[in-house]
Coordinates of C-alpha atoms and ligand atoms in Angstrom, one line a residue:
M1 CA 29.7 4.5 -14.3
D2 CA 28.2 2.7 -11.4
R3 CA 29.8 1.8 -8.3
M4 CA 29.4 -1.9 -8.9
S5 CA 31.6 -2.1 -12.0
G6 CA 35.0 -2.0 -10.1
N7 CA 33.7 -4.9 -8.0
P8 CA 32.7 -8.4 -8.8
G9 CA 29.2 -8.1 -7.8
L10 CA 29.6 -7.5 -4.0
V11 CA 27.1 -5.0 -2.5
D12 CA 26.2 -4.0 0.9
V13 CA 22.3 -3.6 0.3
L14 CA 20.6 -4.9 -2.9
I15 CA 17.1 -3.9 -3.3
V16 CA 14.8 -5.6 -5.8
G17 CA 12.0 -3.4 -6.9
A18 CA 12.0 0.5 -7.0
G19 CA 8.3 1.2 -6.1
P20 CA 7.7 3.4 -3.1
A21 CA 8.9 0.6 -0.8
G22 CA 12.1 -0.2 -2.5
S23 CA 13.1 3.5 -3.2
A24 CA 12.2 4.7 0.3
A25 CA 14.5 1.7 1.5
A26 CA 17.3 2.8 -1.0
I27 CA 17.0 6.4 0.5
H28 CA 17.2 5.3 4.1
A29 CA 19.9 2.8 3.5
A30 CA 22.1 5.2 1.4
E31 CA 21.8 7.8 4.2
A32 CA 22.7 5.4 6.8
G33 CA 26.1 4.9 4.8
H34 CA 25.3 1.6 3.2
E35 CA 26.4 0.9 -0.6
V36 CA 23.1 0.4 -2.2
L37 CA 22.1 -1.3 -5.4
L38 CA 18.5 -0.6 -6.4
L39 CA 17.1 -2.5 -9.3
D40 CA 13.8 -2.5 -11.1
A41 CA 12.5 -4.5 -14.2
A42 CA 10.9 -1.2 -15.5
V43 CA 12.6 1.9 -16.8
F44 CA 11.2 5.1 -15.1
P45 CA 9.0 6.8 -15.3
R46 CA 6.7 4.0 -15.3
D47 CA 2.9 3.5 -14.4
K48 CA 1.6 1.3 -11.5
T49 CA -2.1 0.7 -11.2
C50 CA -3.2 2.5 -8.1
G51 CA -5.6 5.1 -6.7
D52 CA -2.7 7.5 -6.3
G53 CA -4.1 8.5 -2.9
L54 CA -1.6 9.6 0.0
T55 CA -3.2 9.8 3.3
P56 CA -1.6 11.8 6.2
R57 CA 0.2 8.6 7.1
A58 CA 1.9 8.7 3.8
I59 CA 2.7 12.4 3.9
H60 CA 4.4 12.0 7.3
Q61 CA 6.4 9.2 6.0
L62 CA 7.4 11.3 3.0
G63 CA 8.4 14.0 5.4
R64 CA 11.0 11.6 7.0
L65 CA 12.4 11.2 3.4
G66 CA 12.5 15.1 3.1
L67 CA 9.9 14.8 0.2
A68 CA 6.6 16.0 2.0
E69 CA 6.6 19.4 0.4
A70 CA 7.6 18.2 -3.1
V71 CA 4.5 16.3 -3.1
T72 CA 1.9 18.5 -1.3
S73 CA 3.0 22.0 -3.0
S74 CA 1.3 21.1 -6.1
Y75 CA -1.9 19.7 -4.5
H76 CA -3.1 18.7 -1.2
N77 CA -6.5 17.7 0.4
R78 CA -8.1 18.0 3.7
G79 CA -9.9 14.8 4.2
L80 CA -12.7 12.4 3.1
K81 CA -16.3 12.8 2.0
L82 CA -18.1 9.4 2.3
H83 CA -21.3 9.0 0.2
G84 CA -24.1 6.4 -0.1
F85 CA -27.3 4.9 1.1
G86 CA -28.9 8.6 0.9
G87 CA -26.3 10.3 2.9
S88 CA -23.0 12.1 2.8
V89 CA -20.5 12.6 5.6
T90 CA -17.4 14.8 5.6
A91 CA -14.5 13.5 7.7
P92 CA -11.5 16.0 7.9
W93 CA -8.1 14.3 8.4
P94 CA -7.9 14.1 12.1
E95 CA -5.6 16.2 14.3
G96 CA -2.8 13.9 15.7
H97 CA 0.5 12.2 14.9
Y98 CA 0.3 12.2 11.3
G99 CA -0.9 15.8 10.6
T100 CA -3.7 16.9 8.6
L101 CA -2.5 17.0 5.0
G102 CA -3.2 14.3 2.4
S103 CA -2.4 14.3 -1.3
A104 CA -2.6 12.5 -4.5
M105 CA -0.1 12.2 -7.2
P106 CA 0.0 10.0 -10.2
R107 CA 2.4 7.0 -9.6
T108 CA 4.2 7.9 -12.9
E109 CA 5.4 11.0 -11.1
F110 CA 5.4 9.9 -7.6
D111 CA 7.6 6.9 -8.2
H112 CA 9.9 8.7 -10.5
L113 CA 10.3 11.3 -7.8
L114 CA 11.4 8.8 -5.1
V115 CA 13.7 6.7 -7.5
R116 CA 15.4 10.0 -8.5
T117 CA 15.8 11.0 -4.9
A118 CA 17.3 7.5 -4.3
V119 CA 20.0 8.1 -7.0
E120 CA 20.7 11.7 -5.6
R121 CA 21.3 10.3 -2.0
G122 CA 23.8 7.9 -3.4
A123 CA 22.1 4.8 -4.4
T124 CA 23.1 3.0 -7.7
L125 CA 20.0 2.3 -9.9
W126 CA 19.9 -0.4 -12.6
E127 CA 16.7 0.1 -14.7
G128 CA 15.4 -2.6 -16.9
A129 CA 16.9 -5.1 -14.6
T130 CA 15.1 -8.2 -13.4
A131 CA 16.0 -10.4 -10.6
T132 CA 15.4 -13.9 -11.8
G133 CA 17.3 -16.3 -9.6
V134 CA 18.8 -16.8 -6.1
E135 CA 21.3 -19.0 -4.6
F136 CA 21.7 -19.7 -0.9
A137 CA 24.7 -20.4 1.3
G138 CA 23.0 -22.1 4.3
P139 CA 20.2 -19.9 5.5
R140 CA 21.7 -16.8 3.9
V141 CA 21.1 -15.4 0.4
D142 CA 24.4 -15.5 -1.2
A143 CA 23.9 -14.3 -4.9
V144 CA 21.0 -12.9 -6.9
T145 CA 20.9 -13.4 -10.6
V146 CA 19.9 -10.3 -12.4
R147 CA 19.1 -9.9 -16.2
H148 CA 20.3 -6.5 -17.1
G149 CA 20.8 -4.9 -20.7
G150 CA 20.4 -8.7 -22.1
V151 CA 23.2 -9.9 -19.8
E152 CA 23.0 -12.2 -16.8
K153 CA 24.8 -10.7 -13.7
Q154 CA 25.6 -12.1 -10.3
V155 CA 25.1 -9.7 -7.5
R156 CA 26.3 -11.0 -3.9
P157 CA 24.6 -8.9 -1.3
R158 CA 25.3 -8.7 2.4
W159 CA 21.7 -7.8 3.0
L160 CA 18.6 -8.4 0.6
L161 CA 15.4 -6.4 0.5
V162 CA 12.6 -7.5 -1.6
A163 CA 10.2 -4.9 -2.7
D164 CA 8.9 -6.5 -5.8
G165 CA 5.2 -5.8 -5.4
V166 CA 1.9 -7.6 -5.1
R167 CA 2.7 -10.7 -7.1
S168 CA 6.2 -10.9 -5.7
T169 CA 7.6 -13.3 -8.3
F170 CA 11.0 -12.9 -6.9
G171 CA 9.9 -13.3 -3.4
K172 CA 8.2 -16.5 -4.3
L173 CA 11.7 -17.7 -5.2
L174 CA 12.6 -17.1 -1.5
G175 CA 9.4 -19.0 -0.4
R176 CA 6.9 -16.1 0.1
Q177 CA 3.4 -17.6 0.2
W178 CA 0.1 -15.7 -0.1
H179 CA -3.0 -16.9 1.9
R180 CA -5.9 -16.4 -0.4
G181 CA -8.5 -17.7 2.2
E182 CA -8.0 -14.3 3.9
V183 CA -9.8 -11.1 2.5
Y184 CA -8.2 -9.6 -0.7
G185 CA -9.1 -6.7 -2.8
I186 CA -9.8 -6.5 -6.7
A187 CA -9.8 -3.1 -8.0
A188 CA -9.5 -1.0 -11.2
R189 CA -8.6 2.7 -11.6
S190 CA -8.8 5.1 -14.6
Y191 CA -7.8 8.7 -15.2
C192 CA -10.7 11.2 -16.1
A193 CA -10.4 14.9 -17.1
S194 CA -12.4 17.0 -14.6
P195 CA -12.8 20.7 -14.0
M196 CA -13.1 19.8 -10.3
S197 CA -9.5 18.5 -10.2
D198 CA -8.5 21.1 -7.6
E199 CA -11.3 19.9 -4.9
P200 CA -9.6 19.6 -1.6
W201 CA -11.4 16.5 -0.5
I202 CA -11.0 12.9 -1.6
H203 CA -14.5 11.2 -2.2
S204 CA -15.6 7.6 -1.7
H205 CA -18.9 6.1 -2.6
V206 CA -19.5 3.2 -0.3
E207 CA -22.8 2.2 -2.0
L208 CA -21.3 0.7 -4.9
R209 CA -23.9 -1.0 -7.3
D210 CA -23.3 -3.0 -10.3
A211 CA -25.1 -2.3 -13.6
E212 CA -27.8 -4.7 -12.2
G213 CA -28.3 -2.8 -9.0
T214 CA -26.6 -5.3 -6.6
V215 CA -24.6 -3.6 -3.8
Q216 CA -20.9 -4.7 -4.1
P217 CA -18.7 -5.2 -1.2
G218 CA -16.3 -2.4 -1.7
Y219 CA -16.2 1.3 -2.9
G220 CA -15.7 3.5 -5.7
W221 CA -13.4 6.5 -5.4
I222 CA -12.6 9.9 -7.0
F223 CA -9.3 11.1 -6.1
P224 CA -8.6 14.8 -7.4
L225 CA -5.0 15.1 -8.6
G226 CA -4.8 18.9 -9.0
D227 CA -3.7 18.5 -12.6
G228 CA -6.9 18.8 -14.6
R229 CA -7.7 15.1 -13.7
V230 CA -9.1 12.9 -11.3
N231 CA -8.1 9.2 -10.5
L232 CA -11.5 7.4 -10.5
G233 CA -11.7 3.8 -9.5
A234 CA -13.7 0.9 -8.0
G235 CA -12.7 -1.9 -5.8
A236 CA -14.4 -4.9 -4.2
L237 CA -13.5 -7.0 -1.3
S238 CA -13.2 -10.8 -1.9
T239 CA -12.4 -14.1 -0.2
D240 CA -12.2 -17.6 -1.4
A241 CA -15.3 -18.6 0.3
R242 CA -17.3 -15.5 -1.0
P243 CA -15.5 -14.4 -4.1
A244 CA -16.6 -11.1 -5.4
K245 CA -18.3 -12.0 -8.7
V246 CA -17.6 -8.7 -10.3
N247 CA -15.7 -7.4 -13.3
T248 CA -14.0 -4.4 -11.9
K249 CA -13.5 -2.7 -15.2
K250 CA -17.3 -2.9 -15.9
L251 CA -18.0 -1.9 -12.5
L252 CA -15.6 1.2 -12.8
S253 CA -17.3 2.2 -16.1
H254 CA -20.8 1.9 -14.4
Y255 CA -19.4 4.1 -11.5
A256 CA -18.0 6.6 -13.8
T257 CA -21.3 7.0 -15.7
Q258 CA -23.0 7.6 -12.3
R259 CA -20.7 10.4 -11.4
R260 CA -20.0 12.0 -14.8
E261 CA -22.5 14.8 -14.6
E262 CA -21.7 16.0 -11.1
W263 CA -17.8 15.9 -11.8
Q264 CA -18.1 16.7 -15.5
L265 CA -16.0 13.8 -16.3
G266 CA -14.2 13.3 -19.5
P267 CA -13.9 9.5 -20.7
E268 CA -12.1 7.0 -18.7
Q269 CA -8.6 6.6 -19.9
D270 CA -5.8 4.2 -19.0
V271 CA -8.1 1.7 -17.3
A272 CA -6.1 -0.9 -15.5
S273 CA -7.0 -3.5 -12.8
A274 CA -5.1 -5.5 -10.3
L275 CA -5.3 -7.6 -7.2
L276 CA -4.5 -6.6 -3.6
P277 CA -3.3 -9.1 -1.1
M278 CA -4.0 -7.5 2.2
G279 CA -3.4 -7.2 5.9
G280 CA -0.2 -9.4 6.1
A281 CA -1.9 -12.4 4.7
V282 CA 1.5 -13.8 3.5
S283 CA 3.9 -16.0 5.1
D284 CA 7.8 -16.7 4.9
V285 CA 8.8 -12.9 4.6
A286 CA 12.3 -13.1 5.9
G287 CA 15.5 -15.3 6.1
A288 CA 19.0 -14.8 7.7
N289 CA 19.9 -11.6 5.5
W290 CA 16.7 -10.9 3.7
M291 CA 13.5 -9.1 4.2
L292 CA 10.3 -8.5 2.1
I293 CA 8.7 -5.0 2.5
G294 CA 5.7 -3.3 1.1
D295 CA 3.2 -5.1 -1.1
S296 CA 5.4 -8.1 -1.3
A297 CA 4.7 -8.7 2.6
A298 CA 1.0 -7.8 1.8
L299 CA 1.3 -4.4 3.9
V300 CA -1.9 -3.2 2.6
N301 CA -4.7 -1.7 4.7
P302 CA -7.8 -4.1 4.3
L303 CA -10.3 -1.2 4.9
N304 CA -9.3 1.1 2.2
G305 CA -6.5 -0.6 0.1
E306 CA -3.8 1.8 0.6
G307 CA -0.3 0.6 0.9
I308 CA 2.1 3.3 -0.1
D309 CA 2.5 4.7 3.5
Y310 CA 3.2 1.1 4.8
G311 CA 5.6 0.4 1.9
M312 CA 7.6 3.5 2.9
E313 CA 7.1 2.7 6.7
S314 CA 8.3 -0.9 6.4
A315 CA 11.3 0.2 4.3
E316 CA 12.6 2.5 7.1
M317 CA 11.9 -0.3 9.7
A318 CA 14.0 -3.0 7.7
V319 CA 16.9 -0.6 7.1
E320 CA 17.1 0.1 10.9
L321 CA 17.5 -3.6 11.4
L322 CA 20.6 -4.0 9.2
R323 CA 23.2 -4.7 11.8
P324 CA 26.2 -7.1 11.3
G325 CA 25.6 -10.6 12.6
R326 CA 21.8 -10.2 13.1
D327 CA 19.6 -13.1 11.8
L328 CA 16.6 -11.5 10.5
T329 CA 14.4 -14.7 10.1
L330 CA 12.3 -14.4 13.2
V331 CA 13.2 -10.6 14.0
W332 CA 11.5 -9.2 10.9
P333 CA 8.1 -11.0 11.2
H334 CA 8.0 -10.2 14.8
L335 CA 8.5 -6.5 14.1
L336 CA 5.6 -6.4 11.5
R337 CA 3.4 -8.2 13.9
E338 CA 4.3 -5.7 16.7
T339 CA 3.8 -2.9 14.4
Y340 CA 0.8 -3.8 12.4
G341 CA -0.6 -7.0 13.7
E342 CA -3.5 -5.8 15.8
A343 CA -4.6 -3.1 13.4
F344 CA -4.6 -5.4 10.4
L345 CA -6.2 -8.2 12.0
L346 CA -9.0 -6.0 13.2
A347 CA -9.2 -4.4 9.7
R348 CA -9.3 -7.7 8.1
T349 CA -12.1 -8.9 10.4
A350 CA -14.1 -6.0 9.7
A351 CA -13.4 -6.1 5.8
R352 CA -14.5 -9.9 6.0
L353 CA -17.9 -8.7 7.4
L354 CA -18.3 -6.4 4.4
T355 CA -18.1 -9.6 2.1
Y356 CA -21.5 -10.8 3.5
P357 CA -23.9 -9.5 1.1
Q358 CA -26.4 -8.5 3.7
F359 CA -24.1 -6.4 5.7
L360 CA -23.5 -3.0 4.0
P361 CA -27.2 -2.6 3.0
A362 CA -28.1 -3.1 6.6
V363 CA -25.5 -0.9 8.3
G364 CA -24.9 1.7 5.5
P365 CA -28.1 3.7 6.0
L366 CA -27.3 3.9 9.5
G367 CA -23.8 5.2 9.2
L368 CA -24.2 7.7 6.4
R369 CA -27.6 9.3 7.3
G370 CA -28.6 11.5 10.1
P371 CA -27.1 12.6 13.3
V372 CA -25.7 9.2 14.1
G373 CA -23.7 9.2 10.7
A374 CA -22.4 12.7 11.3
M375 CA -21.1 11.6 14.8
V376 CA -19.8 8.4 13.9
M377 CA -18.4 8.5 10.4
P378 CA -15.5 10.8 11.0
A379 CA -14.2 8.4 13.7
A380 CA -14.8 5.6 11.3
A381 CA -12.9 7.3 8.5
R382 CA -10.0 7.8 10.9
L383 CA -10.0 4.0 11.6
M384 CA -10.4 3.1 8.1
G385 CA -7.4 4.9 7.2
N386 CA -5.5 3.4 10.3
L387 CA -4.9 7.1 11.3
V388 CA -4.2 6.1 14.9
A389 CA -0.7 6.3 16.3
D390 CA 0.8 4.8 19.4
D391 CA 1.1 8.2 21.0
D392 CA -2.6 9.2 20.3
R393 CA -4.3 9.2 23.7
D394 CA -7.7 10.3 22.8
L395 CA -10.9 7.9 23.3
I396 CA -11.1 6.6 19.8
A397 CA -7.5 5.7 19.7
R398 CA -7.8 3.9 22.9
A399 CA -10.9 2.1 21.9
W400 CA -9.2 1.0 18.7
R401 CA -6.3 -0.4 20.4
L402 CA -8.4 -2.2 22.9
A403 CA -10.6 -3.8 19.9
G404 CA -7.3 -4.7 18.3
A405 CA -6.0 -6.6 21.2
A406 CA -9.2 -8.4 21.7
V407 CA -9.4 -9.6 18.0
S408 CA -5.8 -10.7 18.2
R409 CA -6.6 -13.0 21.1
V410 CA -9.7 -14.5 19.3
R411 CA -8.0 -14.9 15.9
R412 CA -4.7 -16.6 16.8
D413 CA -5.1 -18.9 14.1
T414 CA -4.9 -16.2 11.2
P415 CA -1.5 -16.1 9.3
L416 CA 0.3 -13.0 9.9
W417 CA 3.7 -13.0 8.3
A418 CA 4.2 -16.6 9.7
T419 CA 7.4 -18.3 9.3
T420 CA 6.9 -21.9 7.9
A421 CA 10.4 -22.8 6.4
Ligands
FAD1 C1 -6.3 -0.4 -8.0 C2 -5.3 -0.2 -7.0 C3 -5.4 1.1 -6.2 C4 -4.7 1.4 -5.2 N1 -4.8 2.6 -4.5 C5 -4.0 3.1 -3.6 C6 -4.1 4.3 -2.9 O1 -5.0 5.1 -3.4 N2 -3.3 4.8 -2.1 C7 -2.4 3.7 -1.6 O2 -1.6 4.2 -0.6 N3 -2.1 2.5 -2.1 C8 -3.1 2.0 -3.0 N4 -2.9 0.9 -3.7 C9 -1.6 0.1 -3.2 C10 -0.6 0.5 -3.8 O3 -0.5 0.6 -5.1 C11 0.6 -0.4 -3.3 O4 0.5 -0.7 -1.8 C12 2.2 0.1 -3.5 O5 2.3 0.3 -4.9 C13 3.2 -0.9 -2.9 O6 4.4 -0.3 -3.4 P1 5.6 -1.5 -3.5 O7 6.8 -0.5 -3.6 O8 5.7 -2.3 -2.3 O9 5.4 -2.1 -4.8 P2 5.1 -1.7 -6.4 O10 4.7 -0.3 -6.4 O11 4.3 -2.6 -7.1 O12 6.6 -1.7 -6.9 C14 7.2 -3.0 -7.2 C15 8.4 -2.8 -8.2 O13 9.0 -4.1 -8.4 C16 9.5 -4.1 -9.7 N5 9.7 -5.6 -9.7 C17 8.8 -6.7 -9.7 N6 9.5 -7.9 -9.8 C18 10.6 -7.5 -10.1 C19 12.0 -8.2 -10.3 N7 11.9 -9.7 -10.2 N8 13.1 -7.7 -10.5 C20 13.1 -6.2 -10.6 N9 12.0 -5.5 -10.3 C21 10.9 -6.0 -10.1 C22 8.3 -3.7 -10.4 O14 8.7 -3.4 -11.8 C23 7.7 -2.5 -9.7 O15 8.4 -1.2 -10.1 C24 -3.7 0.5 -4.7 C25 -3.6 -0.6 -5.4 C26 -4.4 -1.1 -6.5 C27 -4.3 -2.3 -7.2

């Protein structure tokens, strides 16, 4: 029996969506003593189209949930190998704030682990429960309609956290808008059997050619999973002005063919593709008592497409803001801008450069071949992964922060969690 049944729908914290962002929020909120109702339209375990990669930033955040070891004990990796334009560079995860362990875990398992942990720590979970409507009382969300077990229920939350993913159908009811003029990703993933599934490095191929031989603005990845399989995928960057004219599933299949012999890959299975709004290119992510977190707030790194870490981080930050009487409308977007604004703007600007067809073929050979590549690319890999923390004081971290501040001054017009309503 759940804690809601004795009560006509009143709850402290309602969380819509139980992916990494929603489940992490449920764990933090339950541990902070809130009564939590976590709901998801799906029934777990469920799949989510993803590369399944976990950078040290994600492992660090999992540590804050007490789950790092549960993830890294079965498989962990030491860094990234970048390939392309006739060269290869090895970039170990950098020493620093986030630690040097990465991992990868199929989302069917990973999300199930988080959702189970949320329940163990005290959250109530409704699976197969879709949030379909919202009622306001002035600027506050007063009630959310949930379809659950064929019945419509009204839930009246004190606070509402929306973690309903990239499409954010429910977020749209609250006014969330995605700015498609900004750079976004389109990507496909698959699972392939491989005897190299224990390989302790993740691999990215930045010279991603389609079947006609044209270099695409994106990369192919092979993330070993340690379970006899690898996650193999391909993604391209796009903007409205320069749309990536590519079928990602075909691109993936072409990439798999190129890598088959080296990795002794089995056939691609469970191929799925999705869009990735990135770098905070959405507006209206908060109201008086509600906040959008994770993908629904476009918290995805434009340079490598990862968002699991930002989903879990934003969950913790949002829960820390839940204080009686606090209006979240401006506080939440302000905190997002403070935390991610400069890094995301810089990454978005760099990602936009990649969408120019001449850019990658011109700089790729410089970066990946010879002594320059060996010196520069480990730093580039660190920056691509946004593995720079506020307390890192080394030269690269300082240069990154300076560049971030400069880009933010120049690109003031760019929407970053703007409030328009
Ligand atoms: C091809 C691809 C590869 C990627 N690779 C990586 C990677 O390697 N590493 C990485 O860190 N990130 C990667 N990402 C990004 C990553 O998948 C997301 O950033 C991450 O899933 C965000 O988590 P979330 O909790 O915000 O949303 P989600 O994981 O999408 O969870 C949202 C949940 O909300 C539920 N939901 C939706 N609407 C409702 C509703 N109305 N009512 C109730 N429930 C609802 C859904 O069922 C779902 O379970 C990749 C993305 C793509 C598309």
